[in-house]
C-alpha cells in the first residue's frame, strides 16, 4: 500500500491554484527570489512566503540563501509520491481504456 503522509502533503500543497502558479514559475526558472515571484503576481510578499513554506514542506522546492536573498529552485524528486500514486492507479485506467476501446469497436466496427 502507498504511504499516505507524503502524498497527502503533496496534494494539499498543489491543491491551491495560487501555490500551483508559484510552483510553475519556479519550475520555469533555474532559481528565483521571493521578490521576483511577488513581482507581477498580484499576491503579497507575505502570501508568497507562506506558499513557499508549504511547497518546501511538501518537498517541491529547495532554498539557497545568498547574502540578503534566498533563491528557490524546484525539486523534481518532490513529485515522486504523486508519480507513485498515479502509477498505482494506472492499471485501473489502462483497463478502463481497453474496455472503452472494445465498446467503441462494437458500436462502430
GROMACS .gro file of C-alpha atoms in nm:
model
  109
    1UNK     CA    1   0.000   0.000   0.000
    2UNK     CA    2   0.115   0.355  -0.070
    3UNK     CA    3   0.227   0.564   0.227
    4UNK     CA    4  -0.033   0.838   0.275
    5UNK     CA    5   0.156   1.117   0.454
    6UNK     CA    6   0.384   1.231   0.166
    7UNK     CA    7   0.109   1.215  -0.096
    8UNK     CA    8  -0.136   1.396   0.131
    9UNK     CA    9   0.114   1.675   0.198
   10UNK     CA   10   0.197   1.698  -0.171
   11UNK     CA   11  -0.167   1.708  -0.283
   12UNK     CA   12  -0.253   1.970  -0.022
   13UNK     CA   13   0.038   2.181  -0.142
   14UNK     CA   14  -0.070   2.157  -0.505
   15UNK     CA   15  -0.444   2.193  -0.435
   16UNK     CA   16  -0.420   2.570  -0.408
   17UNK     CA   17  -0.424   2.739  -0.754
   18UNK     CA   18  -0.201   3.026  -0.642
   19UNK     CA   19   0.050   2.783  -0.496
   20UNK     CA   20   0.048   2.582  -0.820
   21UNK     CA   21   0.115   2.905  -1.012
   22UNK     CA   22   0.407   2.985  -0.780
   23UNK     CA   23   0.544   2.633  -0.828
   24UNK     CA   24   0.508   2.660  -1.207
   25UNK     CA   25   0.701   2.988  -1.205
   26UNK     CA   26   0.977   2.826  -1.001
   27UNK     CA   27   0.987   2.526  -1.236
   28UNK     CA   28   1.027   2.758  -1.535
   29UNK     CA   29   1.347   2.911  -1.392
   30UNK     CA   30   1.676   2.785  -1.256
   31UNK     CA   31   1.636   2.986  -0.937
   32UNK     CA   32   1.412   3.273  -0.830
   33UNK     CA   33   1.377   3.502  -0.528
   34UNK     CA   34   1.063   3.588  -0.332
   35UNK     CA   35   1.080   3.942  -0.470
   36UNK     CA   36   1.086   3.810  -0.827
   37UNK     CA   37   0.796   3.574  -0.752
   38UNK     CA   38   0.597   3.858  -0.599
   39UNK     CA   39   0.652   4.097  -0.889
   40UNK     CA   40   0.350   4.087  -1.119
   41UNK     CA   41   0.178   3.808  -0.928
   42UNK     CA   42  -0.093   4.017  -0.765
   43UNK     CA   43  -0.010   3.846  -0.434
   44UNK     CA   44   0.169   4.000  -0.136
   45UNK     CA   45   0.523   3.902  -0.047
   46UNK     CA   46   0.395   3.756   0.280
   47UNK     CA   47   0.150   3.534   0.091
   48UNK     CA   48   0.423   3.420  -0.147
   49UNK     CA   49   0.640   3.333   0.153
   50UNK     CA   50   0.359   3.123   0.301
   51UNK     CA   51   0.308   2.942  -0.029
   52UNK     CA   52   0.682   2.876  -0.049
   53UNK     CA   53   0.674   2.735   0.303
   54UNK     CA   54   0.404   2.485   0.202
   55UNK     CA   55   0.589   2.393  -0.117
   56UNK     CA   56   0.910   2.344   0.080
   57UNK     CA   57   0.737   2.125   0.341
   58UNK     CA   58   0.597   1.913   0.056
   59UNK     CA   59   0.950   1.868  -0.081
   60UNK     CA   60   0.871   2.054  -0.404
   61UNK     CA   61   1.118   2.339  -0.363
   62UNK     CA   62   1.454   2.396  -0.201
   63UNK     CA   63   1.612   2.721  -0.092
   64UNK     CA   64   1.961   2.861  -0.114
   65UNK     CA   65   2.044   3.169   0.092
   66UNK     CA   66   2.294   3.411  -0.056
   67UNK     CA   67   2.353   3.735   0.128
   68UNK     CA   68   2.020   3.909   0.179
   69UNK     CA   69   1.841   3.697  -0.080
   70UNK     CA   70   1.704   3.347  -0.069
   71UNK     CA   71   1.685   3.166  -0.401
   72UNK     CA   72   1.425   2.897  -0.462
   73UNK     CA   73   1.453   2.612  -0.710
   74UNK     CA   74   1.223   2.325  -0.800
   75UNK     CA   75   1.293   1.979  -0.661
   76UNK     CA   76   1.159   1.734  -0.922
   77UNK     CA   77   1.205   1.443  -0.680
   78UNK     CA   78   0.934   1.603  -0.469
   79UNK     CA   79   0.679   1.487  -0.726
   80UNK     CA   80   0.776   1.121  -0.673
   81UNK     CA   81   0.489   1.045  -0.431
   82UNK     CA   82   0.240   1.180  -0.686
   83UNK     CA   83   0.400   0.975  -0.963
   84UNK     CA   84   0.393   0.663  -0.744
   85UNK     CA   85   0.029   0.724  -0.652
   86UNK     CA   86  -0.072   0.773  -1.015
   87UNK     CA   87   0.127   0.466  -1.121
   88UNK     CA   88  -0.059   0.262  -0.861
   89UNK     CA   89  -0.388   0.355  -1.029
   90UNK     CA   90  -0.251   0.335  -1.382
   91UNK     CA   91  -0.365  -0.027  -1.417
   92UNK     CA   92  -0.720   0.084  -1.343
   93UNK     CA   93  -0.711   0.344  -1.620
   94UNK     CA   94  -0.545   0.112  -1.872
   95UNK     CA   95  -0.819  -0.146  -1.810
   96UNK     CA   96  -1.090   0.118  -1.843
   97UNK     CA   97  -0.946   0.250  -2.169
   98UNK     CA   98  -0.917  -0.103  -2.306
   99UNK     CA   99  -1.283  -0.164  -2.217
  100UNK     CA  100  -1.379   0.165  -2.383
  101UNK     CA  101  -1.181   0.075  -2.695
  102UNK     CA  102  -1.361  -0.261  -2.713
  103UNK     CA  103  -1.701  -0.095  -2.666
  104UNK     CA  104  -1.630   0.162  -2.936
  105UNK     CA  105  -1.528  -0.114  -3.181
  106UNK     CA  106  -1.853  -0.294  -3.105
  107UNK     CA  107  -2.057   0.020  -3.163
  108UNK     CA  108  -1.876   0.132  -3.479
  109UNK     CA  109  -1.683  -0.158  -3.634
   0.00000   0.00000   0.00000
